[in-house]
């Protein structure tokens, strides 16, 4: 593959302009000329990261655990898990990069949820195979069910079943206008998600279809980590300067959990756990965020602060289909009008001895 240069040949001009426009929209604070200035494409040894990740990954793989036990021992208890064959019914051939290029090459895919940056897949694929950026663009598509293939068919990329371990218990099912919650991710090597915690106190599952991802999931107690500083690092920088060293030098209870995710594996990330992911090769994955009843108190409190408009819809929905949760919520804070009467006063709700942390 050729390497992108600052002066493309005439035949490259259209897609080059598309890439630069997408960069400006996706990360408006970064000048296009600065995307590769740190030289991470040459500095970061992805093969070495793969080897180190393999050496440090001692996490047990679960194969067909009992669903009820898994939900209790891992989801409700907020324990990291790696499952094999959790998505064994998934038609993986449909999601491979070559297949998406063949069937959706002339289809636009979004690169994020916030800025509306998008690219034709054929342009993104050219970028995926040639870029030298420090933290490359990724397809991060929440509306992939609406994408149209070469024959005009929609929905082909959304024809999958949620693994049974994560199905049937989401607090947001059926709520109108819920924030983005599922994504198709197509990522170049060296790209990744920087250190972060998932929104609204949600948990997440991530099934890898193609390639290799290196994960680090921090312990619940993050006192050994300068989150303000470390969340500003690119994913590959974090692993090379902090992550791999911390996995060996910190006391065991404070070490990040290092996981080398292989094709066919599904990772469960518990609510509230900081994590960072770097793509060691080009990858394709499907991921969903969800929230369960056992974590209702945390989810409600976070949603009220971060998504007050959504809370109106959610509280209205709870009042109709899960009134016991509406009672625990105790209504919306002053200034947020749901359009329905409070199911129970906040004082009454807080006297509940259910063990939930109430707003």
PDB file of N, CA and C in Angstrom, residues 23-107:
ATOM      1  N   UNK A  23     -11.692  14.841   8.697  1.00  0.00           N
ATOM      2  CA  UNK A  23     -10.831  15.105   9.846  1.00  0.00           C
ATOM      3  C   UNK A  23     -11.201  16.425  10.522  1.00  0.00           C
ATOM      4  N   UNK A  24     -11.411  17.454   9.699  1.00  0.00           N
ATOM      5  CA  UNK A  24     -11.756  18.764  10.251  1.00  0.00           C
ATOM      6  C   UNK A  24     -13.067  18.715  11.024  1.00  0.00           C
ATOM      7  N   UNK A  25     -13.999  17.931  10.524  1.00  0.00           N
ATOM      8  CA  UNK A  25     -15.300  17.859  11.180  1.00  0.00           C
ATOM      9  C   UNK A  25     -15.258  16.972  12.420  1.00  0.00           C
ATOM     10  N   UNK A  26     -14.491  15.886  12.354  1.00  0.00           N
ATOM     11  CA  UNK A  26     -14.433  14.959  13.476  1.00  0.00           C
ATOM     12  C   UNK A  26     -13.653  15.535  14.651  1.00  0.00           C
ATOM     13  N   UNK A  27     -12.565  16.233  14.362  1.00  0.00           N
ATOM     14  CA  UNK A  27     -11.734  16.809  15.434  1.00  0.00           C
ATOM     15  C   UNK A  27     -11.383  18.248  15.053  1.00  0.00           C
ATOM     16  N   UNK A  28     -12.341  19.154  15.203  1.00  0.00           N
ATOM     17  CA  UNK A  28     -12.177  20.525  14.712  1.00  0.00           C
ATOM     18  C   UNK A  28     -11.043  21.300  15.381  1.00  0.00           C
ATOM     19  N   UNK A  29     -10.591  20.874  16.544  1.00  0.00           N
ATOM     20  CA  UNK A  29      -9.543  21.606  17.252  1.00  0.00           C
ATOM     21  C   UNK A  29      -8.141  21.219  16.792  1.00  0.00           C
ATOM     22  N   UNK A  30      -8.039  20.215  15.947  1.00  0.00           N
ATOM     23  CA  UNK A  30      -6.725  19.744  15.496  1.00  0.00           C
ATOM     24  C   UNK A  30      -6.533  20.091  14.023  1.00  0.00           C
ATOM     25  N   UNK A  31      -5.458  20.779  13.715  1.00  0.00           N
ATOM     26  CA  UNK A  31      -5.139  21.099  12.329  1.00  0.00           C
ATOM     27  C   UNK A  31      -4.838  19.809  11.573  1.00  0.00           C
ATOM     28  N   UNK A  32      -5.323  19.712  10.350  1.00  0.00           N
ATOM     29  CA  UNK A  32      -5.126  18.506   9.550  1.00  0.00           C
ATOM     30  C   UNK A  32      -3.650  18.158   9.432  1.00  0.00           C
ATOM     31  N   UNK A  33      -2.792  19.159   9.349  1.00  0.00           N
ATOM     32  CA  UNK A  33      -1.350  18.917   9.199  1.00  0.00           C
ATOM     33  C   UNK A  33      -0.731  18.305  10.449  1.00  0.00           C
ATOM     34  N   UNK A  34      -1.435  18.372  11.578  1.00  0.00           N
ATOM     35  CA  UNK A  34      -0.866  17.895  12.841  1.00  0.00           C
ATOM     36  C   UNK A  34      -1.265  16.467  13.198  1.00  0.00           C
ATOM     37  N   UNK A  35      -2.050  15.823  12.356  1.00  0.00           N
ATOM     38  CA  UNK A  35      -2.539  14.491  12.703  1.00  0.00           C
ATOM     39  C   UNK A  35      -1.416  13.462  12.806  1.00  0.00           C
ATOM     40  N   UNK A  36      -0.303  13.695  12.134  1.00  0.00           N
ATOM     41  CA  UNK A  36       0.800  12.729  12.174  1.00  0.00           C
ATOM     42  C   UNK A  36       2.080  13.325  12.744  1.00  0.00           C
ATOM     43  N   UNK A  37       1.972  14.496  13.354  1.00  0.00           N
ATOM     44  CA  UNK A  37       3.200  15.217  13.734  1.00  0.00           C
ATOM     45  C   UNK A  37       4.004  14.512  14.823  1.00  0.00           C
ATOM     46  N   UNK A  38       3.350  13.710  15.688  1.00  0.00           N
ATOM     47  CA  UNK A  38       4.080  13.035  16.769  1.00  0.00           C
ATOM     48  C   UNK A  38       4.808  11.788  16.296  1.00  0.00           C
ATOM     49  N   UNK A  39       4.577  11.388  15.050  1.00  0.00           N
ATOM     50  CA  UNK A  39       5.303  10.256  14.491  1.00  0.00           C
ATOM     51  C   UNK A  39       5.009   8.907  15.117  1.00  0.00           C
ATOM     52  N   UNK A  40       3.819   8.744  15.692  1.00  0.00           N
ATOM     53  CA  UNK A  40       3.513   7.482  16.365  1.00  0.00           C
ATOM     54  C   UNK A  40       3.460   6.304  15.401  1.00  0.00           C
ATOM     55  N   UNK A  41       3.207   6.576  14.129  1.00  0.00           N
ATOM     56  CA  UNK A  41       3.181   5.487  13.150  1.00  0.00           C
ATOM     57  C   UNK A  41       4.539   4.791  13.073  1.00  0.00           C
ATOM     58  N   UNK A  42       5.609   5.539  13.327  1.00  0.00           N
ATOM     59  CA  UNK A  42       6.953   4.959  13.308  1.00  0.00           C
ATOM     60  C   UNK A  42       7.419   4.560  14.700  1.00  0.00           C
ATOM     61  N   UNK A  43       6.941   5.277  15.720  1.00  0.00           N
ATOM     62  CA  UNK A  43       7.422   5.038  17.081  1.00  0.00           C
ATOM     63  C   UNK A  43       6.773   3.821  17.724  1.00  0.00           C
ATOM     64  N   UNK A  44       5.459   3.678  17.547  1.00  0.00           N
ATOM     65  CA  UNK A  44       4.721   2.610  18.218  1.00  0.00           C
ATOM     66  C   UNK A  44       4.896   1.292  17.466  1.00  0.00           C
ATOM     67  N   UNK A  45       5.413   0.297  18.148  1.00  0.00           N
ATOM     68  CA  UNK A  45       5.631  -1.030  17.576  1.00  0.00           C
ATOM     69  C   UNK A  45       4.411  -1.899  17.901  1.00  0.00           C
ATOM     70  N   UNK A  46       3.486  -1.999  16.962  1.00  0.00           N
ATOM     71  CA  UNK A  46       2.247  -2.727  17.208  1.00  0.00           C
ATOM     72  C   UNK A  46       2.489  -4.225  17.375  1.00  0.00           C
ATOM     73  N   UNK A  47       3.487  -4.755  16.681  1.00  0.00           N
ATOM     74  CA  UNK A  47       3.803  -6.177  16.844  1.00  0.00           C
ATOM     75  C   UNK A  47       4.315  -6.455  18.250  1.00  0.00           C
ATOM     76  N   UNK A  48       5.078  -5.521  18.784  1.00  0.00           N
ATOM     77  CA  UNK A  48       5.564  -5.692  20.156  1.00  0.00           C
ATOM     78  C   UNK A  48       4.401  -5.577  21.146  1.00  0.00           C
ATOM     79  N   UNK A  49       3.489  -4.638  20.902  1.00  0.00           N
ATOM     80  CA  UNK A  49       2.320  -4.522  21.764  1.00  0.00           C
ATOM     81  C   UNK A  49       1.497  -5.812  21.742  1.00  0.00           C
ATOM     82  N   UNK A  50       1.373  -6.417  20.573  1.00  0.00           N
ATOM     83  CA  UNK A  50       0.626  -7.672  20.479  1.00  0.00           C
ATOM     84  C   UNK A  50       1.309  -8.757  21.307  1.00  0.00           C
ATOM     85  N   UNK A  51       2.625  -8.832  21.201  1.00  0.00           N
ATOM     86  CA  UNK A  51       3.365  -9.842  21.960  1.00  0.00           C
ATOM     87  C   UNK A  51       3.242  -9.597  23.461  1.00  0.00           C
ATOM     88  N   UNK A  52       3.403  -8.330  23.869  1.00  0.00           N
ATOM     89  CA  UNK A  52       3.311  -8.015  25.298  1.00  0.00           C
ATOM     90  C   UNK A  52       1.891  -8.243  25.802  1.00  0.00           C
ATOM     91  N   UNK A  53       0.934  -7.903  24.976  1.00  0.00           N
ATOM     92  CA  UNK A  53      -0.446  -8.138  25.371  1.00  0.00           C
ATOM     93  C   UNK A  53      -0.732  -9.609  25.574  1.00  0.00           C
ATOM     94  N   UNK A  54      -0.206 -10.434  24.677  1.00  0.00           N
ATOM     95  CA  UNK A  54      -0.400 -11.883  24.801  1.00  0.00           C
ATOM     96  C   UNK A  54       0.242 -12.399  26.088  1.00  0.00           C
ATOM     97  N   UNK A  55       1.430 -11.868  26.419  1.00  0.00           N
ATOM     98  CA  UNK A  55       2.137 -12.316  27.623  1.00  0.00           C
ATOM     99  C   UNK A  55       1.411 -11.904  28.908  1.00  0.00           C
ATOM    100  N   UNK A  56       0.812 -10.706  28.899  1.00  0.00           N
ATOM    101  CA  UNK A  56       0.198 -10.174  30.118  1.00  0.00           C
ATOM    102  C   UNK A  56      -1.260 -10.586  30.294  1.00  0.00           C
ATOM    103  N   UNK A  57      -1.862 -11.088  29.245  1.00  0.00           N
ATOM    104  CA  UNK A  57      -3.275 -11.464  29.304  1.00  0.00           C
ATOM    105  C   UNK A  57      -3.419 -12.834  29.961  1.00  0.00           C
ATOM    106  N   UNK A  58      -3.845 -12.823  31.213  1.00  0.00           N
ATOM    107  CA  UNK A  58      -4.082 -14.085  31.914  1.00  0.00           C
ATOM    108  C   UNK A  58      -5.556 -14.247  32.278  1.00  0.00           C
ATOM    109  N   UNK A  59      -6.412 -13.498  31.584  1.00  0.00           N
ATOM    110  CA  UNK A  59      -7.827 -13.509  31.928  1.00  0.00           C
ATOM    111  C   UNK A  59      -8.496 -14.780  31.393  1.00  0.00           C
ATOM    112  N   UNK A  60      -9.231 -15.443  32.256  1.00  0.00           N
ATOM    113  CA  UNK A  60      -9.920 -16.675  31.891  1.00  0.00           C
ATOM    114  C   UNK A  60     -11.008 -16.404  30.854  1.00  0.00           C
ATOM    115  N   UNK A  61     -11.072 -17.254  29.850  1.00  0.00           N
ATOM    116  CA  UNK A  61     -12.137 -17.173  28.850  1.00  0.00           C
ATOM    117  C   UNK A  61     -13.293 -18.067  29.288  1.00  0.00           C
ATOM    118  N   UNK A  62     -14.501 -17.510  29.251  1.00  0.00           N
ATOM    119  CA  UNK A  62     -15.685 -18.267  29.621  1.00  0.00           C
ATOM    120  C   UNK A  62     -16.320 -18.856  28.365  1.00  0.00           C
ATOM    121  N   UNK A  63     -16.662 -20.131  28.432  1.00  0.00           N
ATOM    122  CA  UNK A  63     -17.297 -20.806  27.305  1.00  0.00           C
ATOM    123  C   UNK A  63     -18.662 -21.318  27.754  1.00  0.00           C
ATOM    124  N   UNK A  64     -19.696 -20.708  27.204  1.00  0.00           N
ATOM    125  CA  UNK A  64     -21.078 -21.093  27.461  1.00  0.00           C
ATOM    126  C   UNK A  64     -21.418 -21.221  28.947  1.00  0.00           C
ATOM    127  N   UNK A  65     -21.171 -20.180  29.722  1.00  0.00           N
ATOM    128  CA  UNK A  65     -21.608 -20.221  31.126  1.00  0.00           C
ATOM    129  C   UNK A  65     -23.130 -20.186  31.204  1.00  0.00           C
ATOM    130  N   UNK A  66     -23.676 -20.573  32.344  1.00  0.00           N
ATOM    131  CA  UNK A  66     -25.111 -20.498  32.555  1.00  0.00           C
ATOM    132  C   UNK A  66     -25.525 -19.028  32.552  1.00  0.00           C
ATOM    133  N   UNK A  67     -26.522 -18.685  31.752  1.00  0.00           N
ATOM    134  CA  UNK A  67     -26.892 -17.285  31.553  1.00  0.00           C
ATOM    135  C   UNK A  67     -27.247 -16.604  32.873  1.00  0.00           C
ATOM    136  N   UNK A  68     -28.081 -17.229  33.673  1.00  0.00           N
ATOM    137  CA  UNK A  68     -28.507 -16.637  34.936  1.00  0.00           C
ATOM    138  C   UNK A  68     -27.319 -16.395  35.856  1.00  0.00           C
ATOM    139  N   UNK A  69     -26.408 -17.358  35.913  1.00  0.00           N
ATOM    140  CA  UNK A  69     -25.215 -17.212  36.753  1.00  0.00           C
ATOM    141  C   UNK A  69     -24.336 -16.076  36.253  1.00  0.00           C
ATOM    142  N   UNK A  70     -24.195 -15.968  34.922  1.00  0.00           N
ATOM    143  CA  UNK A  70     -23.359 -14.904  34.362  1.00  0.00           C
ATOM    144  C   UNK A  70     -23.923 -13.538  34.718  1.00  0.00           C
ATOM    145  N   UNK A  71     -25.221 -13.372  34.579  1.00  0.00           N
ATOM    146  CA  UNK A  71     -25.827 -12.071  34.873  1.00  0.00           C
ATOM    147  C   UNK A  71     -25.647 -11.685  36.331  1.00  0.00           C
ATOM    148  N   UNK A  72     -25.661 -12.664  37.210  1.00  0.00           N
ATOM    149  CA  UNK A  72     -25.492 -12.384  38.637  1.00  0.00           C
ATOM    150  C   UNK A  72     -24.028 -12.154  38.994  1.00  0.00           C
ATOM    151  N   UNK A  73     -23.157 -13.050  38.531  1.00  0.00           N
ATOM    152  CA  UNK A  73     -21.751 -13.029  38.943  1.00  0.00           C
ATOM    153  C   UNK A  73     -20.940 -11.945  38.253  1.00  0.00           C
ATOM    154  N   UNK A  74     -21.346 -11.562  37.030  1.00  0.00           N
ATOM    155  CA  UNK A  74     -20.539 -10.611  36.270  1.00  0.00           C
ATOM    156  C   UNK A  74     -21.261  -9.277  36.031  1.00  0.00           C
ATOM    157  N   UNK A  75     -22.454  -9.318  35.469  1.00  0.00           N
ATOM    158  CA  UNK A  75     -23.123  -8.052  35.136  1.00  0.00           C
ATOM    159  C   UNK A  75     -23.544  -7.310  36.401  1.00  0.00           C
ATOM    160  N   UNK A  76     -24.338  -7.949  37.251  1.00  0.00           N
ATOM    161  CA  UNK A  76     -24.811  -7.278  38.467  1.00  0.00           C
ATOM    162  C   UNK A  76     -23.662  -6.932  39.400  1.00  0.00           C
ATOM    163  N   UNK A  77     -22.642  -7.794  39.443  1.00  0.00           N
ATOM    164  CA  UNK A  77     -21.508  -7.584  40.350  1.00  0.00           C
ATOM    165  C   UNK A  77     -20.391  -6.751  39.745  1.00  0.00           C
ATOM    166  N   UNK A  78     -20.565  -6.340  38.483  1.00  0.00           N
ATOM    167  CA  UNK A  78     -19.603  -5.472  37.799  1.00  0.00           C
ATOM    168  C   UNK A  78     -18.206  -6.085  37.722  1.00  0.00           C
ATOM    169  N   UNK A  79     -18.147  -7.303  37.202  1.00  0.00           N
ATOM    170  CA  UNK A  79     -16.870  -7.990  37.008  1.00  0.00           C
ATOM    171  C   UNK A  79     -16.585  -8.117  35.518  1.00  0.00           C
ATOM    172  N   UNK A  80     -15.346  -7.853  35.135  1.00  0.00           N
ATOM    173  CA  UNK A  80     -14.923  -7.977  33.744  1.00  0.00           C
ATOM    174  C   UNK A  80     -15.025  -9.445  33.313  1.00  0.00           C
ATOM    175  N   UNK A  81     -15.453  -9.653  32.072  1.00  0.00           N
ATOM    176  CA  UNK A  81     -15.540 -11.017  31.556  1.00  0.00           C
ATOM    177  C   UNK A  81     -15.144 -11.048  30.089  1.00  0.00           C
ATOM    178  N   UNK A  82     -14.577 -12.179  29.685  1.00  0.00           N
ATOM    179  CA  UNK A  82     -14.282 -12.444  28.275  1.00  0.00           C
ATOM    180  C   UNK A  82     -14.949 -13.765  27.922  1.00  0.00           C
ATOM    181  N   UNK A  83     -15.827 -13.709  26.931  1.00  0.00           N
ATOM    182  CA  UNK A  83     -16.583 -14.884  26.516  1.00  0.00           C
ATOM    183  C   UNK A  83     -16.133 -15.367  25.149  1.00  0.00           C
ATOM    184  N   UNK A  84     -16.054 -16.676  24.999  1.00  0.00           N
ATOM    185  CA  UNK A  84     -15.828 -17.271  23.687  1.00  0.00           C
ATOM    186  C   UNK A  84     -17.142 -17.877  23.215  1.00  0.00           C
ATOM    187  N   UNK A  85     -17.412 -17.739  21.949  1.00  0.00           N
ATOM    188  CA  UNK A  85     -18.597 -18.320  21.311  1.00  0.00           C
ATOM    189  C   UNK A  85     -19.899 -17.709  21.821  1.00  0.00           C
ATOM    190  N   UNK A  86     -19.838 -16.527  22.416  1.00  0.00           N
ATOM    191  CA  UNK A  86     -21.072 -15.867  22.857  1.00  0.00           C
ATOM    192  C   UNK A  86     -21.904 -15.416  21.672  1.00  0.00           C
ATOM    193  N   UNK A  87     -21.229 -15.164  20.549  1.00  0.00           N
ATOM    194  CA  UNK A  87     -21.899 -14.684  19.345  1.00  0.00           C
ATOM    195  C   UNK A  87     -21.695 -15.691  18.218  1.00  0.00           C
ATOM    196  N   UNK A  88     -21.811 -16.976  18.549  1.00  0.00           N
ATOM    197  CA  UNK A  88     -21.479 -18.020  17.573  1.00  0.00           C
ATOM    198  C   UNK A  88     -22.439 -18.053  16.394  1.00  0.00           C
ATOM    199  N   UNK A  89     -23.642 -17.463  16.560  1.00  0.00           N
ATOM    200  CA  UNK A  89     -24.606 -17.456  15.463  1.00  0.00           C
ATOM    201  C   UNK A  89     -24.435 -16.262  14.532  1.00  0.00           C
ATOM    202  N   UNK A  90     -23.447 -15.424  14.792  1.00  0.00           N
ATOM    203  CA  UNK A  90     -23.239 -14.225  13.989  1.00  0.00           C
ATOM    204  C   UNK A  90     -22.642 -14.586  12.632  1.00  0.00           C
ATOM    205  N   UNK A  91     -23.205 -14.030  11.573  1.00  0.00           N
ATOM    206  CA  UNK A  91     -22.674 -14.241  10.226  1.00  0.00           C
ATOM    207  C   UNK A  91     -21.477 -13.313  10.040  1.00  0.00           C
ATOM    208  N   UNK A  92     -20.323 -13.763  10.469  1.00  0.00           N
ATOM    209  CA  UNK A  92     -19.138 -12.894  10.484  1.00  0.00           C
ATOM    210  C   UNK A  92     -18.687 -12.497   9.086  1.00  0.00           C
ATOM    211  N   UNK A  93     -18.927 -13.336   8.094  1.00  0.00           N
ATOM    212  CA  UNK A  93     -18.493 -13.003   6.732  1.00  0.00           C
ATOM    213  C   UNK A  93     -19.127 -11.698   6.253  1.00  0.00           C
ATOM    214  N   UNK A  94     -20.332 -11.415   6.692  1.00  0.00           N
ATOM    215  CA  UNK A  94     -21.038 -10.203   6.275  1.00  0.00           C
ATOM    216  C   UNK A  94     -20.321  -8.945   6.751  1.00  0.00           C
ATOM    217  N   UNK A  95     -19.599  -9.044   7.873  1.00  0.00           N
ATOM    218  CA  UNK A  95     -19.010  -7.864   8.499  1.00  0.00           C
ATOM    219  C   UNK A  95     -17.520  -7.700   8.230  1.00  0.00           C
ATOM    220  N   UNK A  96     -16.927  -8.597   7.486  1.00  0.00           N
ATOM    221  CA  UNK A  96     -15.505  -8.448   7.217  1.00  0.00           C
ATOM    222  C   UNK A  96     -15.269  -7.247   6.309  1.00  0.00           C
ATOM    223  N   UNK A  97     -14.101  -6.654   6.442  1.00  0.00           N
ATOM    224  CA  UNK A  97     -13.803  -5.421   5.710  1.00  0.00           C
ATOM    225  C   UNK A  97     -13.983  -5.619   4.211  1.00  0.00           C
ATOM    226  N   UNK A  98     -13.501  -6.723   3.685  1.00  0.00           N
ATOM    227  CA  UNK A  98     -13.607  -6.967   2.246  1.00  0.00           C
ATOM    228  C   UNK A  98     -15.074  -7.047   1.814  1.00  0.00           C
ATOM    229  N   UNK A  99     -15.909  -7.651   2.650  1.00  0.00           N
ATOM    230  CA  UNK A  99     -17.326  -7.780   2.322  1.00  0.00           C
ATOM    231  C   UNK A  99     -18.035  -6.430   2.386  1.00  0.00           C
ATOM    232  N   UNK A 100     -17.732  -5.627   3.403  1.00  0.00           N
ATOM    233  CA  UNK A 100     -18.342  -4.301   3.507  1.00  0.00           C
ATOM    234  C   UNK A 100     -17.926  -3.444   2.312  1.00  0.00           C
ATOM    235  N   UNK A 101     -16.657  -3.541   1.932  1.00  0.00           N
ATOM    236  CA  UNK A 101     -16.178  -2.783   0.774  1.00  0.00           C
ATOM    237  C   UNK A 101     -16.929  -3.200  -0.490  1.00  0.00           C
ATOM    238  N   UNK A 102     -17.155  -4.486  -0.655  1.00  0.00           N
ATOM    239  CA  UNK A 102     -17.838  -4.992  -1.848  1.00  0.00           C
ATOM    240  C   UNK A 102     -19.302  -4.549  -1.901  1.00  0.00           C
ATOM    241  N   UNK A 103     -19.994  -4.639  -0.779  1.00  0.00           N
ATOM    242  CA  UNK A 103     -21.440  -4.407  -0.780  1.00  0.00           C
ATOM    243  C   UNK A 103     -21.839  -2.993  -0.371  1.00  0.00           C
ATOM    244  N   UNK A 104     -20.941  -2.285   0.325  1.00  0.00           N
ATOM    245  CA  UNK A 104     -21.293  -0.957   0.841  1.00  0.00           C
ATOM    246  C   UNK A 104     -20.240   0.088   0.482  1.00  0.00           C
ATOM    247  N   UNK A 105     -19.461  -0.175  -0.567  1.00  0.00           N
ATOM    248  CA  UNK A 105     -18.376   0.737  -0.924  1.00  0.00           C
ATOM    249  C   UNK A 105     -18.829   2.161  -1.207  1.00  0.00           C
ATOM    250  N   UNK A 106     -20.000   2.326  -1.797  1.00  0.00           N
ATOM    251  CA  UNK A 106     -20.507   3.654  -2.142  1.00  0.00           C
ATOM    252  C   UNK A 106     -21.485   4.191  -1.099  1.00  0.00           C
ATOM    253  N   UNK A 107     -21.462   3.611   0.084  1.00  0.00           N
ATOM    254  CA  UNK A 107     -22.349   4.028   1.177  1.00  0.00           C
ATOM    255  C   UNK A 107     -21.559   4.836   2.199  1.00  0.00           C
TER     256      UNK A 107
END
